[in-house]
Amino acid sequence: MPRPPGTRTSQPSPGGELVGTVIAGFDGWRCHLYRLAVHPERRRRGVGSVLLAAAEERFVRLGGRRADAMVLVRNETAHHAWRAAGYEPEEHWRRWVKPVRSLTG
């Protein structure tokens, strides 16, 4: 089965140190953002904005129309960052999960 087009973007510092990353996936219809992370000492310097812009540009090139982000309810710092980037919570959705180990019986 071919891998769906997606992107994993990272942002190195001028010295080559990894300072941020975002995992982004596109399944042909939906654009998903997972695990936006910026080194604590590099936050508030535009790293996250650069990473999100790169992921969003890739989504547009692939034909995506709307992106969603997984953000923990208790992560207030992240809520502010995502709102500043133009994202809003969508209260009528709920995430459903199941441990994979339960599939093997």
Coordinates of N, CA and C in Angstrom, one line a residue:
M1 N 0.8 -1.2 0.0 CA 0.0 0.0 0.0 C 0.9 1.2 0.0
P2 N 0.7 2.1 -0.9 CA 1.6 3.3 -1.0 C 1.3 4.2 0.2
R3 N 2.4 4.9 0.7 CA 2.3 5.8 1.8 C 1.5 7.1 1.3
P4 N 0.5 7.5 2.1 CA -0.1 8.8 1.7 C 0.8 9.9 1.8
P5 N 0.6 10.9 0.9 CA 1.5 12.1 1.0 C 1.4 12.8 2.3
G6 N 2.5 13.1 2.9 CA 2.5 13.8 4.2 C 3.8 14.5 4.3
T7 N 4.0 15.1 5.4 CA 5.3 15.8 5.6 C 5.7 15.8 7.1
R8 N 7.0 15.7 7.3 CA 7.5 15.9 8.6 C 8.5 17.0 8.5
T9 N 8.3 18.1 9.1 CA 9.1 19.3 8.9 C 9.9 19.6 10.2
S10 N 11.2 19.9 10.0 CA 11.9 20.3 11.2 C 12.6 21.7 10.9
Q11 N 13.0 22.4 11.9 CA 13.6 23.7 11.7 C 15.0 23.7 12.5
P12 N 16.1 23.6 11.8 CA 17.4 23.7 12.4 C 17.7 25.2 12.7
S13 N 18.6 25.4 13.7 CA 19.1 26.7 13.9 C 20.2 27.0 13.0
P14 N 20.7 28.2 12.9 CA 21.8 28.5 12.0 C 23.1 27.6 12.3
G15 N 23.2 27.2 13.5 CA 24.3 26.3 13.9 C 24.0 24.8 13.6
G16 N 22.9 24.5 13.0 CA 22.5 23.1 12.7 C 21.8 22.4 13.8
E17 N 21.6 23.0 15.0 CA 20.9 22.3 16.1 C 19.4 22.2 15.7
L18 N 18.8 21.1 16.0 CA 17.3 21.0 15.8 C 16.6 21.7 16.9
V19 N 15.8 22.7 16.5 CA 15.1 23.5 17.5 C 13.6 23.4 17.5
G20 N 13.1 22.7 16.4 CA 11.6 22.5 16.4 C 11.2 21.5 15.3
T21 N 10.0 21.0 15.5 CA 9.5 20.0 14.5 C 8.0 20.0 14.6
V22 N 7.4 19.6 13.5 CA 6.0 19.3 13.4 C 5.8 18.1 12.5
I23 N 4.9 17.3 12.9 CA 4.5 16.1 12.1 C 3.2 16.5 11.5
A24 N 3.1 16.4 10.1 CA 1.9 16.8 9.4 C 1.5 15.6 8.5
G25 N 0.2 15.3 8.4 CA -0.2 14.3 7.5 C -1.4 14.7 6.7
F26 N -1.4 14.2 5.5 CA -2.5 14.5 4.5 C -2.9 13.1 3.9
D27 N -4.2 12.8 4.0 CA -4.7 11.5 3.5 C -5.5 11.6 2.2
G28 N -5.3 12.8 1.5 CA -6.0 13.0 0.3 C -7.2 13.8 0.5
W29 N -7.6 14.0 1.7 CA -8.8 14.9 2.0 C -8.5 15.7 3.3
R30 N -8.1 15.1 4.3 CA -7.9 15.8 5.6 C -6.4 16.2 5.8
C31 N -6.2 17.3 6.4 CA -4.9 17.8 6.8 C -4.7 17.8 8.3
H32 N -3.8 17.0 8.8 CA -3.7 16.8 10.2 C -2.3 17.3 10.7
L33 N -2.3 18.0 11.8 CA -1.0 18.4 12.4 C -0.9 17.8 13.8
Y34 N 0.3 17.2 14.0 CA 0.6 16.4 15.2 C 1.9 16.9 15.8
R35 N 2.0 17.0 17.1 CA 3.3 17.2 17.7 C 4.1 18.4 17.3
L36 N 3.5 19.5 17.3 CA 4.3 20.8 17.0 C 5.2 20.9 18.3
A37 N 6.5 21.0 18.2 CA 7.3 21.1 19.3 C 8.5 22.1 19.0
V38 N 8.8 23.0 19.9 CA 9.9 23.9 19.8 C 10.7 23.8 21.1
H39 N 12.0 23.8 20.9 CA 12.9 23.7 22.1 C 12.5 24.9 23.0
P40 N 12.4 24.6 24.3 CA 12.0 25.7 25.3 C 12.8 27.0 25.2
E41 N 14.1 26.8 25.0 CA 14.9 28.0 24.9 C 14.8 28.8 23.6
R42 N 14.1 28.2 22.6 CA 13.9 28.8 21.3 C 12.5 29.3 21.0
R43 N 11.6 29.2 22.0 CA 10.2 29.6 21.8 C 10.1 31.1 21.8
R44 N 9.0 31.5 21.2 CA 8.7 33.0 21.1 C 9.6 33.7 20.1
R45 N 10.2 32.9 19.2 CA 11.1 33.5 18.2 C 10.7 33.2 16.7
G46 N 9.5 32.7 16.6 CA 8.9 32.4 15.2 C 9.2 31.1 14.7
V47 N 9.8 30.2 15.5 CA 10.1 28.8 15.0 C 8.9 28.1 14.7
G48 N 7.9 28.1 15.6 CA 6.7 27.4 15.4 C 5.9 27.9 14.2
S49 N 5.9 29.2 14.0 CA 5.2 29.9 12.9 C 5.8 29.4 11.6
V50 N 7.2 29.3 11.5 CA 7.8 28.8 10.3 C 7.4 27.4 10.0
L51 N 7.4 26.6 11.0 CA 7.0 25.2 10.9 C 5.6 25.0 10.4
L52 N 4.7 25.7 11.0 CA 3.3 25.7 10.6 C 3.1 26.2 9.2
A53 N 3.8 27.3 8.8 CA 3.6 27.8 7.5 C 4.1 26.8 6.4
A54 N 5.2 26.1 6.7 CA 5.7 25.0 5.8 C 4.7 23.9 5.7
A55 N 4.1 23.5 6.8 CA 3.2 22.4 6.7 C 1.9 22.8 5.9
E56 N 1.4 24.0 6.2 CA 0.2 24.5 5.6 C 0.5 24.7 4.1
E57 N 1.6 25.2 3.7 CA 1.9 25.4 2.3 C 1.9 24.0 1.6
R58 N 2.5 23.0 2.2 CA 2.5 21.7 1.7 C 1.0 21.2 1.5
F59 N 0.2 21.4 2.5 CA -1.2 21.0 2.4 C -1.9 21.6 1.2
V60 N -1.6 22.9 1.0 CA -2.2 23.6 -0.1 C -1.8 23.0 -1.5
R61 N -0.5 22.7 -1.6 CA 0.0 22.1 -2.8 C -0.6 20.8 -3.1
L62 N -0.9 20.0 -2.0 CA -1.5 18.7 -2.1 C -3.0 18.8 -2.3
G63 N -3.6 19.9 -2.2 CA -5.1 20.1 -2.5 C -5.9 20.1 -1.2
G64 N -5.2 20.3 0.0 CA -5.9 20.4 1.2 C -6.7 21.7 1.4
R65 N -7.7 21.7 2.1 CA -8.6 22.9 2.3 C -8.7 23.3 3.8
R66 N -8.5 22.4 4.7 CA -8.7 22.7 6.1 C -7.7 21.8 6.9
A67 N -7.0 22.5 7.9 CA -6.1 21.7 8.7 C -6.7 21.6 10.1
D68 N -6.4 20.5 10.8 CA -6.8 20.4 12.2 C -5.5 20.0 13.0
A69 N -5.5 20.3 14.2 CA -4.4 20.1 15.1 C -4.8 19.3 16.4
M70 N -4.0 18.4 16.8 CA -4.3 17.7 18.0 C -3.6 18.5 19.2
V71 N -4.4 19.0 20.1 CA -3.9 19.8 21.2 C -4.5 19.3 22.5
L72 N -3.6 19.0 23.5 CA -4.1 18.6 24.8 C -5.0 19.6 25.4
V73 N -6.1 19.2 26.0 CA -7.0 20.1 26.7 C -6.3 20.9 27.8
R74 N -5.4 20.3 28.5 CA -4.7 20.9 29.6 C -3.5 21.8 29.2
N75 N -3.2 21.8 27.9 CA -2.0 22.6 27.5 C -2.4 24.0 27.1
E76 N -2.6 24.9 28.1 CA -3.0 26.3 27.9 C -2.0 27.0 27.0
T77 N -0.7 26.8 27.2 CA 0.3 27.5 26.4 C 0.1 27.2 25.0
A78 N -0.2 25.9 24.6 CA -0.4 25.6 23.2 C -1.7 26.2 22.7
H79 N -2.7 26.3 23.5 CA -4.0 26.9 23.1 C -3.7 28.3 22.6
H80 N -2.9 29.1 23.3 CA -2.6 30.4 22.9 C -1.8 30.5 21.6
A81 N -0.9 29.6 21.4 CA -0.1 29.5 20.2 C -1.0 29.2 19.0
W82 N -1.8 28.1 19.2 CA -2.7 27.7 18.0 C -3.7 28.8 17.7
R83 N -4.2 29.5 18.7 CA -5.2 30.6 18.4 C -4.4 31.7 17.6
A84 N -3.2 32.0 18.0 CA -2.5 33.1 17.4 C -2.2 32.7 15.9
A85 N -2.1 31.4 15.6 CA -1.9 30.9 14.3 C -3.2 30.8 13.5
G86 N -4.3 31.2 14.1 CA -5.6 31.2 13.3 C -6.4 30.0 13.5
Y87 N -6.1 29.1 14.4 CA -6.8 27.8 14.7 C -7.8 28.1 15.8
E88 N -8.9 27.4 15.8 CA -9.9 27.5 16.8 C -10.4 26.1 17.3
P89 N -10.7 25.9 18.5 CA -11.2 24.6 19.0 C -12.5 24.3 18.3
E90 N -12.7 23.0 18.0 CA -14.0 22.5 17.5 C -14.6 21.6 18.5
E91 N -15.5 22.2 19.3 CA -16.0 21.5 20.5 C -16.9 20.3 20.2
H92 N -17.4 20.2 19.0 CA -18.4 19.1 18.7 C -17.6 17.8 18.3
W93 N -16.3 17.8 18.2 CA -15.6 16.6 17.9 C -15.0 16.0 19.1
R94 N -14.9 14.7 19.2 CA -14.3 14.0 20.3 C -13.3 12.9 19.7
R95 N -12.2 12.8 20.2 CA -11.2 11.8 19.8 C -11.5 10.4 20.4
W96 N -11.5 9.4 19.6 CA -11.8 8.0 20.0 C -10.5 7.2 19.9
V97 N -10.1 6.5 20.9 CA -8.9 5.7 20.8 C -9.1 4.3 21.3
K98 N -8.1 3.5 20.9 CA -8.1 2.1 21.3 C -6.7 1.6 21.3
P99 N -6.2 1.0 22.4 CA -4.8 0.5 22.4 C -4.7 -0.6 21.4
V100 N -3.6 -0.5 20.6 CA -3.4 -1.5 19.5 C -3.2 -2.9 20.1
R101 N -2.6 -3.0 21.2 CA -2.3 -4.3 21.8 C -3.6 -5.1 22.0
S102 N -4.7 -4.4 22.2 CA -6.0 -5.2 22.4 C -6.4 -5.9 21.1
L103 N -5.9 -5.5 20.0 CA -6.2 -6.1 18.7 C -5.7 -7.5 18.6
T104 N -4.6 -7.8 19.3 CA -4.0 -9.1 19.2 C -4.6 -10.2 20.1
G105 N -5.5 -9.7 20.9 CA -6.2 -10.6 21.8 C -5.5 -11.0 23.1

